[in-house]
PDB file of C-alpha atoms and ligand atoms in Angstrom:
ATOM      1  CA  UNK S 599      21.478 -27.882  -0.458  1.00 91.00           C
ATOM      2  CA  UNK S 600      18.355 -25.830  -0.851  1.00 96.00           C
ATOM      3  CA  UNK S 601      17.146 -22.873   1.614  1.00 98.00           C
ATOM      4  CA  UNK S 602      13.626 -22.516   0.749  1.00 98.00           C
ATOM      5  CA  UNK S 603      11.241 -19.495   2.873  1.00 98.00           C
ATOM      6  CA  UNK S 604       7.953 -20.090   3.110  1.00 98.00           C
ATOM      7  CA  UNK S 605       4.952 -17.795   3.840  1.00 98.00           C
ATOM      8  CA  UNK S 606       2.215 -19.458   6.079  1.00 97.00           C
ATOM      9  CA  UNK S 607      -0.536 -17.644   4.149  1.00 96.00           C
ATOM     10  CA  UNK S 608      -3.534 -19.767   6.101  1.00 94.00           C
ATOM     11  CA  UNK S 609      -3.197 -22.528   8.486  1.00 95.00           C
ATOM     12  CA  UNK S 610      -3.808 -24.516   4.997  1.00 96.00           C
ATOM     13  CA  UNK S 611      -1.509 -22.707   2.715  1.00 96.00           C
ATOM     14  CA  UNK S 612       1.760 -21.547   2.162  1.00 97.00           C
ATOM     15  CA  UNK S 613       3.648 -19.562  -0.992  1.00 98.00           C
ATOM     16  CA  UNK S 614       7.858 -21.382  -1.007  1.00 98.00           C
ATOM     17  CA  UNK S 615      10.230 -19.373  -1.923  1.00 98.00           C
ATOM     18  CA  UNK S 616      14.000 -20.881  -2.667  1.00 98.00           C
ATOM     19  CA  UNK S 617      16.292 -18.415  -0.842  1.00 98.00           C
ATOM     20  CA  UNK S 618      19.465 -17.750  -2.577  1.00 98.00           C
ATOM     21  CA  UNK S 619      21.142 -15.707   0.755  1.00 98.00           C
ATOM     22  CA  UNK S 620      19.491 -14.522   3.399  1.00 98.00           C
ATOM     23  CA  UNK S 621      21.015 -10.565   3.617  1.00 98.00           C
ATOM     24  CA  UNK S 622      19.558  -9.790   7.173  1.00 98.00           C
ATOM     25  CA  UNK S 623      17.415 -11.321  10.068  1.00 98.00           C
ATOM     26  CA  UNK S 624      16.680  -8.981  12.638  1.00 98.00           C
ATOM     27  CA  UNK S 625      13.900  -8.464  15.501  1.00 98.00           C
ATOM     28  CA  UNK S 626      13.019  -4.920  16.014  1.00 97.00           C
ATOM     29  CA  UNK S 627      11.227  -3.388  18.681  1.00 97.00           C
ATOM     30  CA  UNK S 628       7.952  -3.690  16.837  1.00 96.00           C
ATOM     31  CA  UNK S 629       8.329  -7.197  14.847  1.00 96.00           C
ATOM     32  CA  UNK S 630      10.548  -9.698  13.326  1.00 97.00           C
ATOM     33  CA  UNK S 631      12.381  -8.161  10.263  1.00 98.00           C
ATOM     34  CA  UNK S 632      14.444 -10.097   7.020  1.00 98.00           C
ATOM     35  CA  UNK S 633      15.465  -9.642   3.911  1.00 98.00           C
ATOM     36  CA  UNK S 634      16.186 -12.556   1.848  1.00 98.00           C
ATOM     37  CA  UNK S 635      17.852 -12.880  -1.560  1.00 98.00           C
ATOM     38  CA  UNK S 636      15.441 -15.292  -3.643  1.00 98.00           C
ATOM     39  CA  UNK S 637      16.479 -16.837  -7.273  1.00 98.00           C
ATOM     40  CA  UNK S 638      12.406 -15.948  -8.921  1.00 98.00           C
ATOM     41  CA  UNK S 639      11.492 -12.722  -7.329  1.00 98.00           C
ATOM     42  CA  UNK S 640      15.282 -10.854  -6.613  1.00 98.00           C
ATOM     43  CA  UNK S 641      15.522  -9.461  -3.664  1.00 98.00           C
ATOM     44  CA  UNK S 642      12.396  -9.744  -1.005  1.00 98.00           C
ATOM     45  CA  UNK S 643      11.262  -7.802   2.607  1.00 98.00           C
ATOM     46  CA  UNK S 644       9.929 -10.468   5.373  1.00 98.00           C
ATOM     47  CA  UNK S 645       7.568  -8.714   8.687  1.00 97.00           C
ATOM     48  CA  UNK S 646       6.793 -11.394  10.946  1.00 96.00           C
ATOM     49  CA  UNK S 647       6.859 -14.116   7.829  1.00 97.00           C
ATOM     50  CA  UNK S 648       4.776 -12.264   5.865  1.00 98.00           C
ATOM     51  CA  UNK S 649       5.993 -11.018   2.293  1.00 98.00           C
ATOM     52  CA  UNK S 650       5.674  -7.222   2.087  1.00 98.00           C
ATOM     53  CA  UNK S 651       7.367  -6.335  -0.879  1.00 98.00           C
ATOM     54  CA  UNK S 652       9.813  -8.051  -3.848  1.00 98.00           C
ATOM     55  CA  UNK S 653      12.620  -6.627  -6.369  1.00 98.00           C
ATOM     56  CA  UNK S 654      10.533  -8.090  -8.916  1.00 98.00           C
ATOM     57  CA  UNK S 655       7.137  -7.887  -8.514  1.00 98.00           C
ATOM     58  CA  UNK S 656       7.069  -4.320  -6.064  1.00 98.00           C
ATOM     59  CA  UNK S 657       6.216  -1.885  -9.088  1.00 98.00           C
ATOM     60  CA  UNK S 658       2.139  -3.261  -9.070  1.00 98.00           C
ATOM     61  CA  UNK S 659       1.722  -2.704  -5.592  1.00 98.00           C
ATOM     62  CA  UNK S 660       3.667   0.920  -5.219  1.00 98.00           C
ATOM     63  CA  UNK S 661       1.918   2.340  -8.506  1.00 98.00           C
ATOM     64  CA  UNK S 662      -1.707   1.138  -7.932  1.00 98.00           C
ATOM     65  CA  UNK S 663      -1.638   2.721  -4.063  1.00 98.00           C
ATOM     66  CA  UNK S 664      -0.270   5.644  -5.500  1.00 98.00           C
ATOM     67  CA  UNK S 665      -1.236   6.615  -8.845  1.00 98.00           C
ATOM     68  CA  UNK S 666      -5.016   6.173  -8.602  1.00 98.00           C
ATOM     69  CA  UNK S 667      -5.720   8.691  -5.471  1.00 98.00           C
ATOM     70  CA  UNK S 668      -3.183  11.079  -6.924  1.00 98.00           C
ATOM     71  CA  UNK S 669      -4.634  11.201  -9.848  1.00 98.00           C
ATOM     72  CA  UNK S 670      -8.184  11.062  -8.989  1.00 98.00           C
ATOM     73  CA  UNK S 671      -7.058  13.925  -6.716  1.00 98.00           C
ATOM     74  CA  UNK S 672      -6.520  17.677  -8.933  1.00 96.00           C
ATOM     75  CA  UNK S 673      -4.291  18.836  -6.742  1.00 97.00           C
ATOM     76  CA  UNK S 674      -2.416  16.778  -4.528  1.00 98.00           C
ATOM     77  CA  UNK S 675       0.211  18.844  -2.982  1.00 98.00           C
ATOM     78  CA  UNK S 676       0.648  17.377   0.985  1.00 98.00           C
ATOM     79  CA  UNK S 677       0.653  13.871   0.879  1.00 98.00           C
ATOM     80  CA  UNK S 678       0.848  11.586   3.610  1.00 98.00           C
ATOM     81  CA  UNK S 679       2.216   8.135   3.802  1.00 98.00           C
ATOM     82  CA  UNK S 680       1.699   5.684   6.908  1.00 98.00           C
ATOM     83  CA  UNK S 681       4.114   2.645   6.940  1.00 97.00           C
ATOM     84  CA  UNK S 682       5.494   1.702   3.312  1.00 98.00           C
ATOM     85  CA  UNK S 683       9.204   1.888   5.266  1.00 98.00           C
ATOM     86  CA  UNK S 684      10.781   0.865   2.434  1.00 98.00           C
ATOM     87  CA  UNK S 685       9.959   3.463   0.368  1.00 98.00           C
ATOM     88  CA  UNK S 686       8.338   2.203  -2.861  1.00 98.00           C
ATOM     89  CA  UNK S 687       4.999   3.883  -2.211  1.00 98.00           C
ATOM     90  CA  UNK S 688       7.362   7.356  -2.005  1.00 98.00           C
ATOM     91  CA  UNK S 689       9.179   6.379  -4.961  1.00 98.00           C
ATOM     92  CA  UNK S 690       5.928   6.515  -7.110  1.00 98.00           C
ATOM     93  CA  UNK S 691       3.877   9.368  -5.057  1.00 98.00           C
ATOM     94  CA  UNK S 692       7.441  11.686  -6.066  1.00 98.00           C
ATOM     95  CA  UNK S 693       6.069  11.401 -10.202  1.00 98.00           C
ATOM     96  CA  UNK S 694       3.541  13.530  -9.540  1.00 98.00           C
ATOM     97  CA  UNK S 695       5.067  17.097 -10.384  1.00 97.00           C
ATOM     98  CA  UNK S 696       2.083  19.175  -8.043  1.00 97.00           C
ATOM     99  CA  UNK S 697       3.214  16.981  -5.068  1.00 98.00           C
ATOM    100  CA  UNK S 698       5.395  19.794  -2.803  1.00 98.00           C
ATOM    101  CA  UNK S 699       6.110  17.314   0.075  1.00 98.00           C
ATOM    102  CA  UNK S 700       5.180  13.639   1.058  1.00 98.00           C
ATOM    103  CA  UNK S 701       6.114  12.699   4.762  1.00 98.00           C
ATOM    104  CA  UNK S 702       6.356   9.153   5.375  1.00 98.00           C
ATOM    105  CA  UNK S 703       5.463   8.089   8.413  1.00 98.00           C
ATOM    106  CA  UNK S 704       7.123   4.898   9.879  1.00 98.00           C
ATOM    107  CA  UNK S 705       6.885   3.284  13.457  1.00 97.00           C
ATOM    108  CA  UNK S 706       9.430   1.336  12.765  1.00 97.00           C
ATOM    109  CA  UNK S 707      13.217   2.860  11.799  1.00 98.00           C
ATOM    110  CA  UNK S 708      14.380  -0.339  11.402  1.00 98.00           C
ATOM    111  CA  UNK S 709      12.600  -1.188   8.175  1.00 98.00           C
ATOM    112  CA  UNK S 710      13.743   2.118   6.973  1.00 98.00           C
ATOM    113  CA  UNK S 711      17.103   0.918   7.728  1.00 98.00           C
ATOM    114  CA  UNK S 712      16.933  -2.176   5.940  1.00 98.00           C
ATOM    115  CA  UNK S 713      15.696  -0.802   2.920  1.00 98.00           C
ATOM    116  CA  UNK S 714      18.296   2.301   2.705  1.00 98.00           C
ATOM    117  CA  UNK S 715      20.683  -0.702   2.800  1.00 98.00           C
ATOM    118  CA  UNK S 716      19.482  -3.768   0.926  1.00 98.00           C
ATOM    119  CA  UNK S 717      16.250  -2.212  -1.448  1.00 98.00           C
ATOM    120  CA  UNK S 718      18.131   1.085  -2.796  1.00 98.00           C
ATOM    121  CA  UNK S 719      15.813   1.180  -6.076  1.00 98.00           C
ATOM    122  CA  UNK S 720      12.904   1.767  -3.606  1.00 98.00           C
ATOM    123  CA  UNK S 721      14.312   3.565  -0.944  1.00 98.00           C
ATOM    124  CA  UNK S 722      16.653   6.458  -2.538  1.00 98.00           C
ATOM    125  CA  UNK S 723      13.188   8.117  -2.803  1.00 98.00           C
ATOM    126  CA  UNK S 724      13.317   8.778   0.559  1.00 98.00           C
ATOM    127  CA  UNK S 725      16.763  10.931   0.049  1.00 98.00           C
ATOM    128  CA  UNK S 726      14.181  13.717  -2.478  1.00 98.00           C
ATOM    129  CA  UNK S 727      14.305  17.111  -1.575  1.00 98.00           C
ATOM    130  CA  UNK S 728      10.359  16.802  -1.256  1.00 98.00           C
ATOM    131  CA  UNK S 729      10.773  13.359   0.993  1.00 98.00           C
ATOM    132  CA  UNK S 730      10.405  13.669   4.763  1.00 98.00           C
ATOM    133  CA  UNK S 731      10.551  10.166   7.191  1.00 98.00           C
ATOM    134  CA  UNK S 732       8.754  10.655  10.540  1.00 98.00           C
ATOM    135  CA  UNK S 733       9.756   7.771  12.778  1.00 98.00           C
ATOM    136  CA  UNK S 734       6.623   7.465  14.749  1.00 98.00           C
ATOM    137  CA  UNK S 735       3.377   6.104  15.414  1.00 96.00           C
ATOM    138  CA  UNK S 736       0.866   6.857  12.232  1.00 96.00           C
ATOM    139  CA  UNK S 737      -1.945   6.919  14.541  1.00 95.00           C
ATOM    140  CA  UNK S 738      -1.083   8.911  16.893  1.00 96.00           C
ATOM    141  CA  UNK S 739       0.990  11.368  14.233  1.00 97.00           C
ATOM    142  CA  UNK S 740      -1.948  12.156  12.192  1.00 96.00           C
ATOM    143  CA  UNK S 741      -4.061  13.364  15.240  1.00 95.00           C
ATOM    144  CA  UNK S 742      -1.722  16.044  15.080  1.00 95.00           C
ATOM    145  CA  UNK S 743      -2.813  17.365  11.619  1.00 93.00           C
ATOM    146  CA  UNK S 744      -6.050  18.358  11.370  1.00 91.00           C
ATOM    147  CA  UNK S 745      -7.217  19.122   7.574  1.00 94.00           C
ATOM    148  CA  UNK S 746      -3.653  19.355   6.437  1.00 91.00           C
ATOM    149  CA  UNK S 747      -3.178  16.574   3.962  1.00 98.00           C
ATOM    150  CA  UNK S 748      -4.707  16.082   0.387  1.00 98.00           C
ATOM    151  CA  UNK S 749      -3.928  12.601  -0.041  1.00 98.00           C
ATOM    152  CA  UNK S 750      -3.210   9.734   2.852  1.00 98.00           C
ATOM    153  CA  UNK S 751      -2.473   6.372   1.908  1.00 98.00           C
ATOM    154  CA  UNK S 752      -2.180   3.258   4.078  1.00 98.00           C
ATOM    155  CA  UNK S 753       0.583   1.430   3.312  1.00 98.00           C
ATOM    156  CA  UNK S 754       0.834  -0.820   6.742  1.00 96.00           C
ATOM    157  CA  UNK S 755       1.004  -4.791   7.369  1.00 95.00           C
ATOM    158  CA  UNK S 756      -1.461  -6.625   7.942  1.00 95.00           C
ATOM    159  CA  UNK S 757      -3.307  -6.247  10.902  1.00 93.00           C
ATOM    160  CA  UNK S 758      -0.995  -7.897  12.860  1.00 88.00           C
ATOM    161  CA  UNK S 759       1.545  -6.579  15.350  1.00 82.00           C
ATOM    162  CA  UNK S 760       1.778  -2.449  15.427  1.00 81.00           C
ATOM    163  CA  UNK S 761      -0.895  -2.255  12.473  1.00 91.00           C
ATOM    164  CA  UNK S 762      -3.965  -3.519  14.351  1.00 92.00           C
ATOM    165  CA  UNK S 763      -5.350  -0.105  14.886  1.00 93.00           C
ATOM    166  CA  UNK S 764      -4.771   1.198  11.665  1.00 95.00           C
ATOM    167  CA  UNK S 765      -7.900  -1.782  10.467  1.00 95.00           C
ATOM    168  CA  UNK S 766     -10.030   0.200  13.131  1.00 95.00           C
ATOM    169  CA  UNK S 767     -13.285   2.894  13.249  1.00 96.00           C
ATOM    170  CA  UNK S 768     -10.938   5.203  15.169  1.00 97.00           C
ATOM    171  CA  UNK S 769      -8.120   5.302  12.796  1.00 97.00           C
ATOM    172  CA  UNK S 770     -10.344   5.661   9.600  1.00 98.00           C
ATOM    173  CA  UNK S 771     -11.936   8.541  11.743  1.00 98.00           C
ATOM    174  CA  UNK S 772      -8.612   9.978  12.284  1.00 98.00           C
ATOM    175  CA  UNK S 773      -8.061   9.876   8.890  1.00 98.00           C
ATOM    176  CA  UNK S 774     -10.958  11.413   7.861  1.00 98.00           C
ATOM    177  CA  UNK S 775     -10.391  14.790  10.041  1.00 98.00           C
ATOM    178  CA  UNK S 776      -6.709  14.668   8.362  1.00 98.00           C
ATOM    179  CA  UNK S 777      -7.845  15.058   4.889  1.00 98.00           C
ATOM    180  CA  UNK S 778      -8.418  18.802   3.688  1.00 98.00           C
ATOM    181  CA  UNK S 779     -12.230  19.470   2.394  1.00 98.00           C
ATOM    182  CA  UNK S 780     -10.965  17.900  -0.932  1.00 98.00           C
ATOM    183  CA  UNK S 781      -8.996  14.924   0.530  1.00 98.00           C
ATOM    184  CA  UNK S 782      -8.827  11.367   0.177  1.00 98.00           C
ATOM    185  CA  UNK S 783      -7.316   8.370   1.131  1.00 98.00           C
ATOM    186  CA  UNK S 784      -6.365   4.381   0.310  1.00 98.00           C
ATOM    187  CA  UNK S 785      -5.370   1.693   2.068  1.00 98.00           C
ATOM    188  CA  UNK S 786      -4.443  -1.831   1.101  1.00 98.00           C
ATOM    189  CA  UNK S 787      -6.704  -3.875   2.579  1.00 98.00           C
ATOM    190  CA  UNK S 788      -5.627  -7.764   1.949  1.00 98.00           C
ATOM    191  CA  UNK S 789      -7.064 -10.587  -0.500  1.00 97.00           C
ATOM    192  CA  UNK S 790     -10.810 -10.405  -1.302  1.00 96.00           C
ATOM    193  CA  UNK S 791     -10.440 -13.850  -1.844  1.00 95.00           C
ATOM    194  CA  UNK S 792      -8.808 -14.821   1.940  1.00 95.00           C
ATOM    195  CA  UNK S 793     -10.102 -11.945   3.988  1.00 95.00           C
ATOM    196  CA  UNK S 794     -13.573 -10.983   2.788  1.00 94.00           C
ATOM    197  CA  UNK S 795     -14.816 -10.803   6.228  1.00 94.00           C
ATOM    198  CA  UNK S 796     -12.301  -7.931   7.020  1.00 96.00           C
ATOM    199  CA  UNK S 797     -12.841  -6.022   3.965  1.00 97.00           C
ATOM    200  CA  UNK S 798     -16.716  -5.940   4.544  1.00 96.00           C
ATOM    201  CA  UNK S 799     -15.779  -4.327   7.633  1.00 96.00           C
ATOM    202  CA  UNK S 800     -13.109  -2.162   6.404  1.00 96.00           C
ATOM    203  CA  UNK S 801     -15.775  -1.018   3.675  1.00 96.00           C
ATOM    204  CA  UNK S 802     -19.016  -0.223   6.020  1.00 96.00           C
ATOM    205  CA  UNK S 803     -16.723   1.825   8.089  1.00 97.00           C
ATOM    206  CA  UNK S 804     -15.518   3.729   5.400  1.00 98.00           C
ATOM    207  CA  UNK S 805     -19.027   3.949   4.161  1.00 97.00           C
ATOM    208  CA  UNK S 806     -20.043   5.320   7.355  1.00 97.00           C
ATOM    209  CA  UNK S 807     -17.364   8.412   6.890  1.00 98.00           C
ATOM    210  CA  UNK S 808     -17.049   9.215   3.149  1.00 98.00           C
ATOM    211  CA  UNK S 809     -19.267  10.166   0.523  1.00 98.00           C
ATOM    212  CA  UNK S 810     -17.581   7.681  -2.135  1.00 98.00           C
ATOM    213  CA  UNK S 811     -15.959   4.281  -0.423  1.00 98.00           C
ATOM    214  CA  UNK S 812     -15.023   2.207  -2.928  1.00 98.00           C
ATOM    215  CA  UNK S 813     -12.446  -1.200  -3.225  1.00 98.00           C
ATOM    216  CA  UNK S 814     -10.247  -1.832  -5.983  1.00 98.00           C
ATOM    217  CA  UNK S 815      -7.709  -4.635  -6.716  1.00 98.00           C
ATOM    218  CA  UNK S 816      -4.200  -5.534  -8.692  1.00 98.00           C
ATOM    219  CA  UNK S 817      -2.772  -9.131  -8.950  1.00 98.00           C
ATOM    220  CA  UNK S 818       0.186  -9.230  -7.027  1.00 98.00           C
ATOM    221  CA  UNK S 819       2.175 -12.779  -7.868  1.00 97.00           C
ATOM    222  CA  UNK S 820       3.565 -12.664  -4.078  1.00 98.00           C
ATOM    223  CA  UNK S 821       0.674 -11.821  -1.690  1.00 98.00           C
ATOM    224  CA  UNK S 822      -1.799 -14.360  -0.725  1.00 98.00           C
ATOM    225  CA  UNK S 823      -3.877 -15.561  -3.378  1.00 96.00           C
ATOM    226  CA  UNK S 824      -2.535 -13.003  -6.193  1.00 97.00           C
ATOM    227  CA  UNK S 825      -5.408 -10.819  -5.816  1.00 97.00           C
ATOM    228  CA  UNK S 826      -4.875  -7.958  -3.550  1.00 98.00           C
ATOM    229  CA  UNK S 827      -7.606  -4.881  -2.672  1.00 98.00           C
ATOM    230  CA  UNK S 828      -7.130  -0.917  -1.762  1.00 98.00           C
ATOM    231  CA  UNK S 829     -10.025   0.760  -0.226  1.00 98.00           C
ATOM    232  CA  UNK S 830     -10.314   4.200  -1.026  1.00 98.00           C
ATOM    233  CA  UNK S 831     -12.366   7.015   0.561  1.00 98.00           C
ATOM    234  CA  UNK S 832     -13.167   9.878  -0.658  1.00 98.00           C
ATOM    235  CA  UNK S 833     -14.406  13.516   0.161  1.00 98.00           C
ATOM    236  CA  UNK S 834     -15.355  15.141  -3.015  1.00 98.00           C
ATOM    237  CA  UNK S 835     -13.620  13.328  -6.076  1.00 98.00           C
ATOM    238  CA  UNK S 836     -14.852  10.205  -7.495  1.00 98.00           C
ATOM    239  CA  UNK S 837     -11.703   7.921  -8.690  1.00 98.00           C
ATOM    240  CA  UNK S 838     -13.454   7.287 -12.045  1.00 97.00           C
ATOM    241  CA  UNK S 839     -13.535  10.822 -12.456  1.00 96.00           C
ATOM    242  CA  UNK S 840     -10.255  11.426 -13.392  1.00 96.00           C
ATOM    243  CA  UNK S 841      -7.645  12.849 -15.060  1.00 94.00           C
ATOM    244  CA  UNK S 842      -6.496  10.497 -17.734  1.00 96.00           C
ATOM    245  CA  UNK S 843      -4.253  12.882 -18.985  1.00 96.00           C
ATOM    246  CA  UNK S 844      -1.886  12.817 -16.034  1.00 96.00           C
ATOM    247  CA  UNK S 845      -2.448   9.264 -15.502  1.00 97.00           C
ATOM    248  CA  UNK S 846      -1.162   8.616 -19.693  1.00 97.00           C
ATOM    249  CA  UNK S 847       2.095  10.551 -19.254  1.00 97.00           C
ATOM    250  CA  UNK S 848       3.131   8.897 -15.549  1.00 98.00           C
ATOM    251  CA  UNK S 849       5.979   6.226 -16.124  1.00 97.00           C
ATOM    252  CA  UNK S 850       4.838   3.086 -15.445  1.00 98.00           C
ATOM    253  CA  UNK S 851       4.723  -0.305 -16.084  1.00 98.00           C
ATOM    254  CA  UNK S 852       1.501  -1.691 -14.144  1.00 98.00           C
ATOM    255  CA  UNK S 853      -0.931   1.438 -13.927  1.00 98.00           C
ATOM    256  CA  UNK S 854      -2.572   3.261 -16.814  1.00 98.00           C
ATOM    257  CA  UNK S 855      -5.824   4.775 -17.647  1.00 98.00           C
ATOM    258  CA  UNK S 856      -7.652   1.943 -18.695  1.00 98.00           C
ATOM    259  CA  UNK S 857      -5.677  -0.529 -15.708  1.00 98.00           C
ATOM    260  CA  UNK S 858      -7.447   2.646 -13.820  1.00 98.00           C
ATOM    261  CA  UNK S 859     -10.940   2.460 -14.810  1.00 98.00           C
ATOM    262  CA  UNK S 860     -10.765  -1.715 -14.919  1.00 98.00           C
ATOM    263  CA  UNK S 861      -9.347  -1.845 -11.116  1.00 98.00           C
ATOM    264  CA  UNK S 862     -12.457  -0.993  -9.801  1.00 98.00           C
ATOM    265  CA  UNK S 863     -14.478  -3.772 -11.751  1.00 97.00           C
ATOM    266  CA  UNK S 864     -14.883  -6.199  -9.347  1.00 96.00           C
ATOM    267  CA  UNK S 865     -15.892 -10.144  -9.945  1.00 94.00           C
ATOM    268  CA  UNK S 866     -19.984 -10.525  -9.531  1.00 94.00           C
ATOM    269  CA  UNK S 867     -19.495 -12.468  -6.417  1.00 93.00           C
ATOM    270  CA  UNK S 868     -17.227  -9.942  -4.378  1.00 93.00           C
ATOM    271  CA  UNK S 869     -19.231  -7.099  -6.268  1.00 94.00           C
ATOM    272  CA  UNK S 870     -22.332  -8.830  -5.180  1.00 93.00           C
ATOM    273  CA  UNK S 871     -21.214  -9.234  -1.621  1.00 92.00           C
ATOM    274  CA  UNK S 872     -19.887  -5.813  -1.318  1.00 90.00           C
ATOM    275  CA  UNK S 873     -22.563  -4.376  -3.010  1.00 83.00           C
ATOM    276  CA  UNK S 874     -20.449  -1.936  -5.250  1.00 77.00           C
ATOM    277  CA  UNK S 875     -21.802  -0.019  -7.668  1.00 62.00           C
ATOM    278  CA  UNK S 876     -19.899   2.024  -9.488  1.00 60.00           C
TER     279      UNK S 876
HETATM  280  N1  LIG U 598       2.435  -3.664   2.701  1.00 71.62           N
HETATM  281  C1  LIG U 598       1.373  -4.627   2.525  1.00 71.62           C
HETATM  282  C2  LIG U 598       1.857  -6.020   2.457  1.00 71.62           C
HETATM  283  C3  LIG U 598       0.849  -7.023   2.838  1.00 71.62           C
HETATM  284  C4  LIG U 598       1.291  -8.364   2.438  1.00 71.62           C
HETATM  285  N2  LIG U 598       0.653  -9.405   3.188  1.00 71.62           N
HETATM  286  C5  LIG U 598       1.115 -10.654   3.243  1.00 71.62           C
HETATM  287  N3  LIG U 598       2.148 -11.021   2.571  1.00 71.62           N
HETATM  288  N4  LIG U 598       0.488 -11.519   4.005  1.00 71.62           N
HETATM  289  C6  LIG U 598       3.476  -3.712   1.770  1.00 71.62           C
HETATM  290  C7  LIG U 598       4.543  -2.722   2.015  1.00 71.62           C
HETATM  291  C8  LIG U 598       5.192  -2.360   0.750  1.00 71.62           C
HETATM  292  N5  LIG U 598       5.568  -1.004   0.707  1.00 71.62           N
END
């Protein structure tokens, strides 16, 4: 018999998944949590049927949301993570030697759970010396922190369930009176092929609070359509400003210099559409 998991990625469209073992189905106070053990992409993190992160495929996601703000950043020392529960986004923040602390903040304890049980190569990050988990609301958390961080990034769902605000003016605004006089920030912000309408959005709001707003994107086999997008917004620093030095010595498998400079390049049409410039 086959167990196959399917994510509904449009009312037209699904990714199928053949499930091996399913290691933990769970509803949390916040949203409906699994982790299933798949034969193609190991083991695999379900929020309300939506894939957030795989065994095999994790390490593009984690380093591009990390390793191009910290390295467009000189000196990111206080660094900020909202959602990214399981720890991956931690995992790859912690390579960065002039990092002194990264607090991870996490409405939901039960996906920190699950992870500190089933994901261990992303979540022993989380047990570092410079690794601190706030369970509570991100929103709400970084209202309490004015000018205190150097680098925030958005790892959150979509905006579905408890992440709804964090797609809004007010949270981007929150965000921005965060961020220390040299600060920046990223946030994934979905397929530029499924959700170009939100991105637009995401983009003129951003626009509207930073100097330099840009998008960038990684293929990511599991998310919808394969192309995936970060927006980043910026204070000072411009991301293709940076130091390639740093960036050459981190060790990765997905992000380098030149992955870097090209993840900004964005197909005429979107480019068109977005109107970015570089
Ligand atoms: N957070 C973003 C996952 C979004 C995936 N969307 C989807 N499958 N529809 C990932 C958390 C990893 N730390």
């Amino acid at each position: 018999m086959e167990f196959w998991f399917t994510e509904k990625q449009t009312e037209h469209l699904g990714l199928s998944v053949r499930v091996h073992k399913s290691l933990l189905i769970e509803q949390t106070p916040f949203q409906k949590l699994a982790v299933l053990e798949t034969y193609q992409y190991g083991r695999m993190l379900v929020l309300d049927g939506a894939i957030q992160t795989t065994e095999r495929d994790e390490f593009v996601y984690h380093e591009m949301i990390a390793h191009v703000p910290l390295t467009t950043h000189r000196r990111p020392g206080e660094v900020l993570v909202i959602g990214g529960g399981d720890g991956g986004a931690v995992r790859e923040i912690l390579r960065h030697s002039k990092v002194r602390r990264v607090r991870l903040v996490e409405i939901d304890d039960r996906v920190v759970a699950a992870a500190r049980r089933f994901l261990p190569g992303l979540s022993q990050a989380l047990d570092d010396p410079r690794a601190e988990v706030v369970n509570a609301d991100g929103a709400e958390y970084l209202r309490t922190l004015p000018g205190a961080c150097d680098v925030i990034i958005v790892d959150s769902t979509d905006p579905v369930g408890p992440a709804v605000k964090l797609f809004e003016a007010d949270f981007f605004r929150t965000v921005h009176d965060a961020l220390a006089p040299e600060g920046l920030f990223v946030a994934q912000s979905k397929s530029p092929y499924l959700d170009r309408g939100l991105i637009r959005d995401l983009l003129g709001i951003v626009r509207s609070l930073f100097p330099v707003a840009l998008l960038y994107t990684a293929a990511i086999p599991t998310y919808p359509s394969g192309l995936w997008s970060f927006v980043l917004g910026s204070k000072v620093h411009h991301p293709l400003t940076f130091d390639e030095g740093r960036a050459e010595k981190l060790e990765t498998r997905y992000y380098s210099p030149e992955i870097h400079r090209a993840a900004f390049v964005l197909p005429r049409e979107i480019r068109d559409e977005l109107n970015q410039a570089q």
